[in-house]
mmCIF file with all atom_site columns, C-alpha atoms in Angstrom:
data_model
loop_
_atom_site.group_PDB
_atom_site.id
_atom_site.type_symbol
_atom_site.label_atom_id
_atom_site.label_alt_id
_atom_site.label_comp_id
_atom_site.label_asym_id
_atom_site.label_entity_id
_atom_site.label_seq_id
_atom_site.pdbx_PDB_ins_code
_atom_site.Cartn_x
_atom_site.Cartn_y
_atom_site.Cartn_z
_atom_site.occupancy
_atom_site.B_iso_or_equiv
_atom_site.pdbx_formal_charge
_atom_site.auth_seq_id
_atom_site.auth_comp_id
_atom_site.auth_asym_id
_atom_site.auth_atom_id
_atom_site.pdbx_PDB_model_num
ATOM 1   C CA . UNK R 1 1   ? 0.027   0.053  -0.038  1.00 79.00 ? 164 UNK R CA 1
ATOM 2   C CA . UNK R 1 2   ? 1.352   3.606  -1.378  1.00 88.00 ? 165 UNK R CA 1
ATOM 3   C CA . UNK R 1 3   ? 1.502   6.061  1.075   1.00 96.00 ? 166 UNK R CA 1
ATOM 4   C CA . UNK R 1 4   ? 2.226   9.734  0.902   1.00 98.00 ? 167 UNK R CA 1
ATOM 5   C CA . UNK R 1 5   ? 2.703   13.414 2.556   1.00 98.00 ? 168 UNK R CA 1
ATOM 6   C CA . UNK R 1 6   ? 0.356   15.705 1.942   1.00 98.00 ? 169 UNK R CA 1
ATOM 7   C CA . UNK R 1 7   ? 0.532   19.469 3.521   1.00 98.00 ? 170 UNK R CA 1
ATOM 8   C CA . UNK R 1 8   ? -3.016  20.511 3.449   1.00 97.00 ? 171 UNK R CA 1
ATOM 9   C CA . UNK R 1 9   ? -6.205  20.104 1.416   1.00 97.00 ? 172 UNK R CA 1
ATOM 10  C CA . UNK R 1 10  ? -8.248  22.709 0.107   1.00 96.00 ? 173 UNK R CA 1
ATOM 11  C CA . UNK R 1 11  ? -11.712 21.836 -0.763  1.00 93.00 ? 174 UNK R CA 1
ATOM 12  C CA . UNK R 1 12  ? -13.155 24.801 -2.999  1.00 89.00 ? 175 UNK R CA 1
ATOM 13  C CA . UNK R 1 13  ? -10.332 25.825 -5.215  1.00 92.00 ? 176 UNK R CA 1
ATOM 14  C CA . UNK R 1 14  ? -10.931 27.979 -7.889  1.00 92.00 ? 177 UNK R CA 1
ATOM 15  C CA . UNK R 1 15  ? -7.959  28.807 -9.384  1.00 91.00 ? 178 UNK R CA 1
ATOM 16  C CA . UNK R 1 16  ? -6.186  25.855 -9.922  1.00 94.00 ? 179 UNK R CA 1
ATOM 17  C CA . UNK R 1 17  ? -7.759  24.115 -13.249 1.00 96.00 ? 180 UNK R CA 1
ATOM 18  C CA . UNK R 1 18  ? -11.388 24.749 -14.658 1.00 96.00 ? 181 UNK R CA 1
ATOM 19  C CA . UNK R 1 19  ? -14.253 24.536 -12.376 1.00 96.00 ? 182 UNK R CA 1
ATOM 20  C CA . UNK R 1 20  ? -14.484 24.003 -8.605  1.00 96.00 ? 183 UNK R CA 1
ATOM 21  C CA . UNK R 1 21  ? -11.471 22.174 -7.425  1.00 97.00 ? 184 UNK R CA 1
ATOM 22  C CA . UNK R 1 22  ? -10.494 19.761 -4.749  1.00 97.00 ? 185 UNK R CA 1
ATOM 23  C CA . UNK R 1 23  ? -6.787  21.131 -4.468  1.00 98.00 ? 186 UNK R CA 1
ATOM 24  C CA . UNK R 1 24  ? -4.651  18.346 -2.710  1.00 98.00 ? 187 UNK R CA 1
ATOM 25  C CA . UNK R 1 25  ? -1.214  19.780 -1.546  1.00 98.00 ? 188 UNK R CA 1
ATOM 26  C CA . UNK R 1 26  ? 1.530   17.315 -1.526  1.00 98.00 ? 189 UNK R CA 1
ATOM 27  C CA . UNK R 1 27  ? 4.036   18.140 1.036   1.00 98.00 ? 190 UNK R CA 1
ATOM 28  C CA . UNK R 1 28  ? 8.278   18.191 -0.479  1.00 98.00 ? 191 UNK R CA 1
ATOM 29  C CA . UNK R 1 29  ? 9.681   20.538 -2.953  1.00 97.00 ? 192 UNK R CA 1
ATOM 30  C CA . UNK R 1 30  ? 13.204  20.636 -3.986  1.00 97.00 ? 193 UNK R CA 1
ATOM 31  C CA . UNK R 1 31  ? 13.219  24.239 -6.062  1.00 98.00 ? 194 UNK R CA 1
ATOM 32  C CA . UNK R 1 32  ? 14.023  27.326 -4.039  1.00 97.00 ? 195 UNK R CA 1
ATOM 33  C CA . UNK R 1 33  ? 12.108  29.679 -5.791  1.00 97.00 ? 196 UNK R CA 1
ATOM 34  C CA . UNK R 1 34  ? 12.804  33.423 -4.685  1.00 97.00 ? 197 UNK R CA 1
ATOM 35  C CA . UNK R 1 35  ? 9.401   34.105 -4.841  1.00 96.00 ? 198 UNK R CA 1
ATOM 36  C CA . UNK R 1 36  ? 7.977   31.297 -3.210  1.00 95.00 ? 199 UNK R CA 1
ATOM 37  C CA . UNK R 1 37  ? 5.097   31.877 -0.836  1.00 93.00 ? 200 UNK R CA 1
ATOM 38  C CA . UNK R 1 38  ? 5.019   27.670 0.282   1.00 93.00 ? 201 UNK R CA 1
ATOM 39  C CA . UNK R 1 39  ? 8.185   27.600 2.380   1.00 96.00 ? 202 UNK R CA 1
ATOM 40  C CA . UNK R 1 40  ? 6.536   25.313 4.474   1.00 95.00 ? 203 UNK R CA 1
ATOM 41  C CA . UNK R 1 41  ? 5.726   22.653 2.025   1.00 96.00 ? 204 UNK R CA 1
ATOM 42  C CA . UNK R 1 42  ? 9.594   21.928 1.099   1.00 97.00 ? 205 UNK R CA 1
ATOM 43  C CA . UNK R 1 43  ? 10.546  19.577 3.523   1.00 96.00 ? 206 UNK R CA 1
ATOM 44  C CA . UNK R 1 44  ? 10.129  15.817 2.985   1.00 96.00 ? 207 UNK R CA 1
ATOM 45  C CA . UNK R 1 45  ? 9.315   14.997 6.259   1.00 93.00 ? 208 UNK R CA 1
ATOM 46  C CA . UNK R 1 46  ? 6.395   17.369 6.886   1.00 93.00 ? 209 UNK R CA 1
ATOM 47  C CA . UNK R 1 47  ? 2.945   17.107 6.435   1.00 96.00 ? 210 UNK R CA 1
ATOM 48  C CA . UNK R 1 48  ? 0.218   14.076 7.237   1.00 98.00 ? 211 UNK R CA 1
ATOM 49  C CA . UNK R 1 49  ? 0.552   10.773 5.809   1.00 98.00 ? 212 UNK R CA 1
ATOM 50  C CA . UNK R 1 50  ? -2.356  8.870  3.984   1.00 98.00 ? 213 UNK R CA 1
ATOM 51  C CA . UNK R 1 51  ? -2.668  5.925  1.649   1.00 98.00 ? 214 UNK R CA 1
ATOM 52  C CA . UNK R 1 52  ? -4.241  6.695  -2.069  1.00 98.00 ? 215 UNK R CA 1
ATOM 53  C CA . UNK R 1 53  ? -7.572  4.915  -0.876  1.00 98.00 ? 216 UNK R CA 1
ATOM 54  C CA . UNK R 1 54  ? -8.005  7.499  2.822   1.00 98.00 ? 217 UNK R CA 1
ATOM 55  C CA . UNK R 1 55  ? -6.968  10.214 0.028   1.00 98.00 ? 218 UNK R CA 1
ATOM 56  C CA . UNK R 1 56  ? -9.414  9.443  -2.567  1.00 98.00 ? 219 UNK R CA 1
ATOM 57  C CA . UNK R 1 57  ? -11.990 8.843  -0.405  1.00 97.00 ? 220 UNK R CA 1
ATOM 58  C CA . UNK R 1 58  ? -11.569 12.056 1.141   1.00 97.00 ? 221 UNK R CA 1
ATOM 59  C CA . UNK R 1 59  ? -11.866 13.667 -2.371  1.00 97.00 ? 222 UNK R CA 1
ATOM 60  C CA . UNK R 1 60  ? -14.908 11.960 -3.279  1.00 96.00 ? 223 UNK R CA 1
ATOM 61  C CA . UNK R 1 61  ? -16.526 13.208 -0.261  1.00 95.00 ? 224 UNK R CA 1
ATOM 62  C CA . UNK R 1 62  ? -16.904 16.787 -2.440  1.00 94.00 ? 225 UNK R CA 1
ATOM 63  C CA . UNK R 1 63  ? -17.509 14.698 -6.000  1.00 93.00 ? 226 UNK R CA 1
ATOM 64  C CA . UNK R 1 64  ? -21.448 16.975 -5.664  1.00 91.00 ? 227 UNK R CA 1
ATOM 65  C CA . UNK R 1 65  ? -20.047 20.118 -5.838  1.00 89.00 ? 228 UNK R CA 1
ATOM 66  C CA . UNK R 1 66  ? -16.876 19.562 -8.284  1.00 90.00 ? 229 UNK R CA 1
ATOM 67  C CA . UNK R 1 67  ? -18.798 17.812 -10.716 1.00 85.00 ? 230 UNK R CA 1
ATOM 68  C CA . UNK R 1 68  ? -21.442 20.059 -11.055 1.00 87.00 ? 231 UNK R CA 1
ATOM 69  C CA . UNK R 1 69  ? -19.114 22.738 -12.321 1.00 90.00 ? 232 UNK R CA 1
ATOM 70  C CA . UNK R 1 70  ? -17.003 20.616 -14.157 1.00 92.00 ? 233 UNK R CA 1
ATOM 71  C CA . UNK R 1 71  ? -14.202 20.457 -12.146 1.00 96.00 ? 234 UNK R CA 1
ATOM 72  C CA . UNK R 1 72  ? -12.293 17.622 -10.295 1.00 97.00 ? 235 UNK R CA 1
ATOM 73  C CA . UNK R 1 73  ? -9.066  17.188 -8.271  1.00 98.00 ? 236 UNK R CA 1
ATOM 74  C CA . UNK R 1 74  ? -5.724  19.142 -8.752  1.00 98.00 ? 237 UNK R CA 1
ATOM 75  C CA . UNK R 1 75  ? -2.775  17.645 -7.158  1.00 98.00 ? 238 UNK R CA 1
ATOM 76  C CA . UNK R 1 76  ? -0.203  20.508 -6.119  1.00 98.00 ? 239 UNK R CA 1
ATOM 77  C CA . UNK R 1 77  ? 2.500   21.217 -3.606  1.00 95.00 ? 240 UNK R CA 1
ATOM 78  C CA . UNK R 1 78  ? 5.139   21.437 -2.708  1.00 95.00 ? 241 UNK R CA 1
ATOM 79  C CA . UNK R 1 79  ? 5.938   19.156 -5.828  1.00 98.00 ? 242 UNK R CA 1
ATOM 80  C CA . UNK R 1 80  ? 3.564   16.511 -6.555  1.00 98.00 ? 243 UNK R CA 1
ATOM 81  C CA . UNK R 1 81  ? 6.087   14.804 -9.098  1.00 98.00 ? 244 UNK R CA 1
ATOM 82  C CA . UNK R 1 82  ? 8.330   14.110 -6.084  1.00 98.00 ? 245 UNK R CA 1
ATOM 83  C CA . UNK R 1 83  ? 6.062   11.537 -4.742  1.00 98.00 ? 246 UNK R CA 1
ATOM 84  C CA . UNK R 1 84  ? 5.670   10.069 -7.745  1.00 98.00 ? 247 UNK R CA 1
ATOM 85  C CA . UNK R 1 85  ? 4.612   6.140  -7.018  1.00 98.00 ? 248 UNK R CA 1
ATOM 86  C CA . UNK R 1 86  ? 1.907   7.589  -4.712  1.00 98.00 ? 249 UNK R CA 1
ATOM 87  C CA . UNK R 1 87  ? 0.892   10.526 -6.928  1.00 98.00 ? 250 UNK R CA 1
ATOM 88  C CA . UNK R 1 88  ? 0.122   7.494  -9.766  1.00 98.00 ? 251 UNK R CA 1
ATOM 89  C CA . UNK R 1 89  ? -1.837  5.569  -7.822  1.00 98.00 ? 252 UNK R CA 1
ATOM 90  C CA . UNK R 1 90  ? -3.256  8.308  -6.640  1.00 98.00 ? 253 UNK R CA 1
ATOM 91  C CA . UNK R 1 91  ? -4.814  9.085  -10.087 1.00 98.00 ? 254 UNK R CA 1
ATOM 92  C CA . UNK R 1 92  ? -5.372  5.878  -10.884 1.00 98.00 ? 255 UNK R CA 1
ATOM 93  C CA . UNK R 1 93  ? -7.967  5.737  -8.310  1.00 98.00 ? 256 UNK R CA 1
ATOM 94  C CA . UNK R 1 94  ? -9.306  8.844  -8.856  1.00 98.00 ? 257 UNK R CA 1
ATOM 95  C CA . UNK R 1 95  ? -9.703  7.746  -12.805 1.00 97.00 ? 258 UNK R CA 1
ATOM 96  C CA . UNK R 1 96  ? -11.627 4.956  -11.875 1.00 97.00 ? 259 UNK R CA 1
ATOM 97  C CA . UNK R 1 97  ? -13.984 7.197  -9.628  1.00 96.00 ? 260 UNK R CA 1
ATOM 98  C CA . UNK R 1 98  ? -14.640 9.455  -12.991 1.00 95.00 ? 261 UNK R CA 1
ATOM 99  C CA . UNK R 1 99  ? -12.749 12.254 -11.192 1.00 97.00 ? 262 UNK R CA 1
ATOM 100 C CA . UNK R 1 100 ? -11.317 14.762 -13.691 1.00 97.00 ? 263 UNK R CA 1
ATOM 101 C CA . UNK R 1 101 ? -7.238  14.705 -12.751 1.00 98.00 ? 264 UNK R CA 1
ATOM 102 C CA . UNK R 1 102 ? -5.317  17.692 -12.580 1.00 98.00 ? 265 UNK R CA 1
ATOM 103 C CA . UNK R 1 103 ? -1.529  18.057 -12.001 1.00 98.00 ? 266 UNK R CA 1
ATOM 104 C CA . UNK R 1 104 ? -0.106  21.587 -11.152 1.00 98.00 ? 267 UNK R CA 1
ATOM 105 C CA . UNK R 1 105 ? 3.543   21.354 -11.410 1.00 98.00 ? 268 UNK R CA 1
ATOM 106 C CA . UNK R 1 106 ? 7.388   22.924 -12.518 1.00 98.00 ? 269 UNK R CA 1
ATOM 107 C CA . UNK R 1 107 ? 7.921   19.504 -13.848 1.00 98.00 ? 270 UNK R CA 1
ATOM 108 C CA . UNK R 1 108 ? 10.782  19.071 -11.535 1.00 97.00 ? 271 UNK R CA 1
ATOM 109 C CA . UNK R 1 109 ? 9.778   15.259 -10.173 1.00 97.00 ? 272 UNK R CA 1
ATOM 110 C CA . UNK R 1 110 ? 11.367  12.287 -10.232 1.00 96.00 ? 273 UNK R CA 1
ATOM 111 C CA . UNK R 1 111 ? 10.523  10.199 -13.668 1.00 92.00 ? 274 UNK R CA 1
ATOM 112 C CA . UNK R 1 112 ? 7.865   7.666  -14.109 1.00 96.00 ? 275 UNK R CA 1
ATOM 113 C CA . UNK R 1 113 ? 6.268   10.777 -16.290 1.00 98.00 ? 276 UNK R CA 1
ATOM 114 C CA . UNK R 1 114 ? 4.673   8.985  -19.263 1.00 97.00 ? 277 UNK R CA 1
ATOM 115 C CA . UNK R 1 115 ? 2.773   6.639  -16.437 1.00 98.00 ? 278 UNK R CA 1
ATOM 116 C CA . UNK R 1 116 ? 1.463   9.535  -14.512 1.00 98.00 ? 279 UNK R CA 1
ATOM 117 C CA . UNK R 1 117 ? 0.670   11.530 -17.757 1.00 98.00 ? 280 UNK R CA 1
ATOM 118 C CA . UNK R 1 118 ? -2.071  8.903  -18.994 1.00 98.00 ? 281 UNK R CA 1
ATOM 119 C CA . UNK R 1 119 ? -4.028  9.611  -15.911 1.00 98.00 ? 282 UNK R CA 1
ATOM 120 C CA . UNK R 1 120 ? -3.287  13.020 -16.022 1.00 98.00 ? 283 UNK R CA 1
ATOM 121 C CA . UNK R 1 121 ? -6.221  15.062 -17.575 1.00 98.00 ? 284 UNK R CA 1
ATOM 122 C CA . UNK R 1 122 ? -4.764  18.565 -17.581 1.00 98.00 ? 285 UNK R CA 1
ATOM 123 C CA . UNK R 1 123 ? -1.249  20.215 -16.417 1.00 98.00 ? 286 UNK R CA 1
ATOM 124 C CA . UNK R 1 124 ? -0.966  23.566 -15.209 1.00 98.00 ? 287 UNK R CA 1
ATOM 125 C CA . UNK R 1 125 ? 3.155   23.983 -15.890 1.00 98.00 ? 288 UNK R CA 1
ATOM 126 C CA . UNK R 1 126 ? 4.653   26.404 -14.264 1.00 98.00 ? 289 UNK R CA 1
ATOM 127 C CA . UNK R 1 127 ? 7.613   27.973 -16.047 1.00 98.00 ? 290 UNK R CA 1
ATOM 128 C CA . UNK R 1 128 ? 10.047  29.283 -13.682 1.00 98.00 ? 291 UNK R CA 1
ATOM 129 C CA . UNK R 1 129 ? 12.168  30.477 -16.570 1.00 98.00 ? 292 UNK R CA 1
ATOM 130 C CA . UNK R 1 130 ? 12.325  30.252 -20.303 1.00 96.00 ? 293 UNK R CA 1
ATOM 131 C CA . UNK R 1 131 ? 16.623  30.352 -20.053 1.00 95.00 ? 294 UNK R CA 1
ATOM 132 C CA . UNK R 1 132 ? 18.789  28.422 -18.417 1.00 97.00 ? 295 UNK R CA 1
ATOM 133 C CA . UNK R 1 133 ? 20.391  30.838 -16.307 1.00 97.00 ? 296 UNK R CA 1
ATOM 134 C CA . UNK R 1 134 ? 17.046  32.522 -15.665 1.00 97.00 ? 297 UNK R CA 1
ATOM 135 C CA . UNK R 1 135 ? 15.880  29.205 -14.257 1.00 98.00 ? 298 UNK R CA 1
ATOM 136 C CA . UNK R 1 136 ? 19.096  28.663 -12.195 1.00 98.00 ? 299 UNK R CA 1
ATOM 137 C CA . UNK R 1 137 ? 18.603  32.060 -11.040 1.00 97.00 ? 300 UNK R CA 1
ATOM 138 C CA . UNK R 1 138 ? 14.895  31.666 -9.800  1.00 98.00 ? 301 UNK R CA 1
ATOM 139 C CA . UNK R 1 139 ? 15.402  28.418 -8.450  1.00 98.00 ? 302 UNK R CA 1
ATOM 140 C CA . UNK R 1 140 ? 18.585  27.720 -7.497  1.00 97.00 ? 303 UNK R CA 1
ATOM 141 C CA . UNK R 1 141 ? 18.360  24.077 -9.287  1.00 97.00 ? 304 UNK R CA 1
ATOM 142 C CA . UNK R 1 142 ? 18.954  23.327 -13.423 1.00 98.00 ? 305 UNK R CA 1
ATOM 143 C CA . UNK R 1 143 ? 16.304  23.094 -15.716 1.00 98.00 ? 306 UNK R CA 1
ATOM 144 C CA . UNK R 1 144 ? 16.757  19.788 -16.943 1.00 97.00 ? 307 UNK R CA 1
ATOM 145 C CA . UNK R 1 145 ? 14.301  17.832 -14.744 1.00 97.00 ? 308 UNK R CA 1
ATOM 146 C CA . UNK R 1 146 ? 11.968  20.102 -15.905 1.00 97.00 ? 309 UNK R CA 1
ATOM 147 C CA . UNK R 1 147 ? 12.373  20.074 -19.995 1.00 97.00 ? 310 UNK R CA 1
ATOM 148 C CA . UNK R 1 148 ? 12.460  16.143 -19.596 1.00 97.00 ? 311 UNK R CA 1
ATOM 149 C CA . UNK R 1 149 ? 8.702   16.574 -17.927 1.00 98.00 ? 312 UNK R CA 1
ATOM 150 C CA . UNK R 1 150 ? 7.887   18.956 -20.590 1.00 98.00 ? 313 UNK R CA 1
ATOM 151 C CA . UNK R 1 151 ? 9.354   16.316 -23.081 1.00 98.00 ? 314 UNK R CA 1
ATOM 152 C CA . UNK R 1 152 ? 6.872   13.946 -21.843 1.00 98.00 ? 315 UNK R CA 1
ATOM 153 C CA . UNK R 1 153 ? 3.993   16.291 -21.783 1.00 98.00 ? 316 UNK R CA 1
ATOM 154 C CA . UNK R 1 154 ? 4.551   16.787 -25.699 1.00 97.00 ? 317 UNK R CA 1
ATOM 155 C CA . UNK R 1 155 ? 4.923   13.063 -26.344 1.00 97.00 ? 318 UNK R CA 1
ATOM 156 C CA . UNK R 1 156 ? 1.790   12.195 -24.091 1.00 97.00 ? 319 UNK R CA 1
ATOM 157 C CA . UNK R 1 157 ? -0.299  14.814 -25.702 1.00 97.00 ? 320 UNK R CA 1
ATOM 158 C CA . UNK R 1 158 ? -1.903  15.928 -22.491 1.00 97.00 ? 321 UNK R CA 1
ATOM 159 C CA . UNK R 1 159 ? -3.553  19.080 -22.401 1.00 97.00 ? 322 UNK R CA 1
ATOM 160 C CA . UNK R 1 160 ? -1.322  22.105 -21.112 1.00 98.00 ? 323 UNK R CA 1
ATOM 161 C CA . UNK R 1 161 ? -2.165  25.366 -19.379 1.00 98.00 ? 324 UNK R CA 1
ATOM 162 C CA . UNK R 1 162 ? 1.184   27.826 -18.888 1.00 98.00 ? 325 UNK R CA 1
ATOM 163 C CA . UNK R 1 163 ? 1.414   29.484 -15.703 1.00 98.00 ? 326 UNK R CA 1
ATOM 164 C CA . UNK R 1 164 ? 4.159   32.188 -14.984 1.00 98.00 ? 327 UNK R CA 1
ATOM 165 C CA . UNK R 1 165 ? 5.126   34.491 -12.575 1.00 98.00 ? 328 UNK R CA 1
ATOM 166 C CA . UNK R 1 166 ? 5.875   38.055 -13.072 1.00 98.00 ? 329 UNK R CA 1
ATOM 167 C CA . UNK R 1 167 ? 8.381   39.360 -10.209 1.00 98.00 ? 330 UNK R CA 1
ATOM 168 C CA . UNK R 1 168 ? 9.733   42.650 -10.479 1.00 97.00 ? 331 UNK R CA 1
ATOM 169 C CA . UNK R 1 169 ? 13.101  42.577 -11.409 1.00 95.00 ? 332 UNK R CA 1
ATOM 170 C CA . UNK R 1 170 ? 13.293  39.092 -11.986 1.00 96.00 ? 333 UNK R CA 1
ATOM 171 C CA . UNK R 1 171 ? 10.669  38.045 -14.592 1.00 97.00 ? 334 UNK R CA 1
ATOM 172 C CA . UNK R 1 172 ? 9.302   41.283 -15.604 1.00 96.00 ? 335 UNK R CA 1
ATOM 173 C CA . UNK R 1 173 ? 9.512   43.762 -18.844 1.00 96.00 ? 336 UNK R CA 1
ATOM 174 C CA . UNK R 1 174 ? 8.706   43.899 -22.197 1.00 96.00 ? 337 UNK R CA 1
ATOM 175 C CA . UNK R 1 175 ? 11.210  41.902 -23.871 1.00 97.00 ? 338 UNK R CA 1
ATOM 176 C CA . UNK R 1 176 ? 11.012  38.756 -20.911 1.00 97.00 ? 339 UNK R CA 1
ATOM 177 C CA . UNK R 1 177 ? 7.477   38.422 -21.737 1.00 98.00 ? 340 UNK R CA 1
ATOM 178 C CA . UNK R 1 178 ? 8.166   38.763 -25.687 1.00 97.00 ? 341 UNK R CA 1
ATOM 179 C CA . UNK R 1 179 ? 10.522  35.621 -25.133 1.00 97.00 ? 342 UNK R CA 1
ATOM 180 C CA . UNK R 1 180 ? 8.289   34.038 -23.063 1.00 98.00 ? 343 UNK R CA 1
ATOM 181 C CA . UNK R 1 181 ? 6.012   33.991 -25.557 1.00 97.00 ? 344 UNK R CA 1
ATOM 182 C CA . UNK R 1 182 ? 8.377   32.620 -28.235 1.00 97.00 ? 345 UNK R CA 1
ATOM 183 C CA . UNK R 1 183 ? 9.263   29.956 -26.143 1.00 97.00 ? 346 UNK R CA 1
ATOM 184 C CA . UNK R 1 184 ? 5.870   29.161 -25.429 1.00 97.00 ? 347 UNK R CA 1
ATOM 185 C CA . UNK R 1 185 ? 4.685   28.893 -28.835 1.00 96.00 ? 348 UNK R CA 1
ATOM 186 C CA . UNK R 1 186 ? 6.964   25.931 -29.467 1.00 96.00 ? 349 UNK R CA 1
ATOM 187 C CA . UNK R 1 187 ? 4.636   24.239 -27.030 1.00 97.00 ? 350 UNK R CA 1
ATOM 188 C CA . UNK R 1 188 ? 2.402   22.065 -28.498 1.00 96.00 ? 351 UNK R CA 1
ATOM 189 C CA . UNK R 1 189 ? -1.399  21.672 -26.883 1.00 95.00 ? 352 UNK R CA 1
ATOM 190 C CA . UNK R 1 190 ? -1.302  24.930 -24.674 1.00 97.00 ? 353 UNK R CA 1
ATOM 191 C CA . UNK R 1 191 ? -4.719  26.108 -24.366 1.00 97.00 ? 354 UNK R CA 1
ATOM 192 C CA . UNK R 1 192 ? -4.188  29.006 -21.996 1.00 97.00 ? 355 UNK R CA 1
ATOM 193 C CA . UNK R 1 193 ? -1.943  31.406 -20.391 1.00 97.00 ? 356 UNK R CA 1
ATOM 194 C CA . UNK R 1 194 ? -1.907  32.964 -16.787 1.00 97.00 ? 357 UNK R CA 1
ATOM 195 C CA . UNK R 1 195 ? 0.925   35.315 -15.779 1.00 97.00 ? 358 UNK R CA 1
ATOM 196 C CA . UNK R 1 196 ? 0.420   35.084 -12.180 1.00 96.00 ? 359 UNK R CA 1
ATOM 197 C CA . UNK R 1 197 ? 1.400   38.467 -10.742 1.00 97.00 ? 360 UNK R CA 1
ATOM 198 C CA . UNK R 1 198 ? 3.648   38.473 -7.563  1.00 97.00 ? 361 UNK R CA 1
ATOM 199 C CA . UNK R 1 199 ? 2.573   38.943 -4.142  1.00 95.00 ? 362 UNK R CA 1
ATOM 200 C CA . UNK R 1 200 ? 3.750   39.348 -0.171  1.00 93.00 ? 363 UNK R CA 1
ATOM 201 C CA . UNK R 1 201 ? 1.160   36.988 0.998   1.00 89.00 ? 364 UNK R CA 1
ATOM 202 C CA . UNK R 1 202 ? 3.746   34.160 1.702   1.00 88.00 ? 365 UNK R CA 1
ATOM 203 C CA . UNK R 1 203 ? 6.278   36.668 3.700   1.00 92.00 ? 366 UNK R CA 1
ATOM 204 C CA . UNK R 1 204 ? 4.760   35.947 7.470   1.00 92.00 ? 367 UNK R CA 1
ATOM 205 C CA . UNK R 1 205 ? 5.656   32.125 6.882   1.00 94.00 ? 368 UNK R CA 1
ATOM 206 C CA . UNK R 1 206 ? 9.484   33.187 6.142   1.00 95.00 ? 369 UNK R CA 1
ATOM 207 C CA . UNK R 1 207 ? 9.281   35.070 9.663   1.00 92.00 ? 370 UNK R CA 1
ATOM 208 C CA . UNK R 1 208 ? 7.656   31.991 11.506  1.00 93.00 ? 371 UNK R CA 1
ATOM 209 C CA . UNK R 1 209 ? 9.595   29.419 10.095  1.00 93.00 ? 372 UNK R CA 1
ATOM 210 C CA . UNK R 1 210 ? 13.549  31.857 10.979  1.00 94.00 ? 373 UNK R CA 1
ATOM 211 C CA . UNK R 1 211 ? 14.131  31.791 7.000   1.00 95.00 ? 374 UNK R CA 1
ATOM 212 C CA . UNK R 1 212 ? 15.524  34.795 5.026   1.00 94.00 ? 375 UNK R CA 1
ATOM 213 C CA . UNK R 1 213 ? 13.192  36.217 2.473   1.00 95.00 ? 376 UNK R CA 1
ATOM 214 C CA . UNK R 1 214 ? 14.934  36.224 -0.846  1.00 95.00 ? 377 UNK R CA 1
ATOM 215 C CA . UNK R 1 215 ? 12.801  39.058 -2.075  1.00 96.00 ? 378 UNK R CA 1
ATOM 216 C CA . UNK R 1 216 ? 13.322  41.720 1.024   1.00 95.00 ? 379 UNK R CA 1
ATOM 217 C CA . UNK R 1 217 ? 12.130  45.065 -0.685  1.00 94.00 ? 380 UNK R CA 1
ATOM 218 C CA . UNK R 1 218 ? 10.784  43.920 -3.764  1.00 96.00 ? 381 UNK R CA 1
ATOM 219 C CA . UNK R 1 219 ? 7.137   45.245 -3.834  1.00 96.00 ? 382 UNK R CA 1
ATOM 220 C CA . UNK R 1 220 ? 4.322   43.454 -4.866  1.00 96.00 ? 383 UNK R CA 1
ATOM 221 C CA . UNK R 1 221 ? 4.006   43.188 -9.072  1.00 97.00 ? 384 UNK R CA 1
ATOM 222 C CA . UNK R 1 222 ? 1.764   45.559 -10.565 1.00 95.00 ? 385 UNK R CA 1
ATOM 223 C CA . UNK R 1 223 ? -1.543  44.453 -11.551 1.00 93.00 ? 386 UNK R CA 1
ATOM 224 C CA . UNK R 1 224 ? -2.260  46.941 -14.244 1.00 95.00 ? 387 UNK R CA 1
ATOM 225 C CA . UNK R 1 225 ? 1.152   46.198 -15.690 1.00 96.00 ? 388 UNK R CA 1
ATOM 226 C CA . UNK R 1 226 ? 0.494   42.545 -15.833 1.00 96.00 ? 389 UNK R CA 1
ATOM 227 C CA . UNK R 1 227 ? -2.545  43.498 -17.737 1.00 95.00 ? 390 UNK R CA 1
ATOM 228 C CA . UNK R 1 228 ? -0.641  45.188 -20.124 1.00 96.00 ? 391 UNK R CA 1
ATOM 229 C CA . UNK R 1 229 ? 2.080   41.880 -20.357 1.00 97.00 ? 392 UNK R CA 1
ATOM 230 C CA . UNK R 1 230 ? -1.043  40.326 -20.898 1.00 95.00 ? 393 UNK R CA 1
ATOM 231 C CA . UNK R 1 231 ? -1.984  41.769 -23.925 1.00 95.00 ? 394 UNK R CA 1
ATOM 232 C CA . UNK R 1 232 ? 1.472   40.891 -25.453 1.00 95.00 ? 395 UNK R CA 1
ATOM 233 C CA . UNK R 1 233 ? 0.844   36.873 -24.931 1.00 95.00 ? 396 UNK R CA 1
ATOM 234 C CA . UNK R 1 234 ? -2.828  37.313 -26.226 1.00 91.00 ? 397 UNK R CA 1
ATOM 235 C CA . UNK R 1 235 ? -1.437  39.213 -29.276 1.00 85.00 ? 398 UNK R CA 1
#
């Protein structure tokens, strides 16, 4: 029986895929994104242990809510692909129950992607940066694992929504957005692109965990400017 570590579960998610969704945040992530607002999900030893069966039973309780809105379940994190066996087992059970499955991921996982994607209806793919140097600057890690996952998504022809966090001085500016757009144009199956404005809501978690906040002094992203960037993407 496969067990996994769960950080938290949100039962009425409205921004993590289509419709109303149960959002399951898996524990553990190896990226250290400068703008991360969930540093409490990093450690692999934290969270509450569930078997796949226990988790799916919990998800099923909300089926009436999410099915009426063409919703389902979204596996997020942390990084869900860091618990591949547990994720795969849970996805299989969800599909048996007729639940729409979505994976919110940066692609920085541990493999077995082809099998995982067989049971995934939609991927919300978080592009940290479009080039190697930028990716390393944002996440402190190399881009290769993320590219391997993206290659598997392309091969599987799974539907994909793109997400990109826009941070002042880090991932903003018209030139950056133009290059991002060019990068995305080479990805097949993209149904939607979401530019997410950087906010300061997670800063207090760093204080509680006694961690240094990487973007100290950087203001929240101007939402009007992000609207302007969206027009570049839509053009």
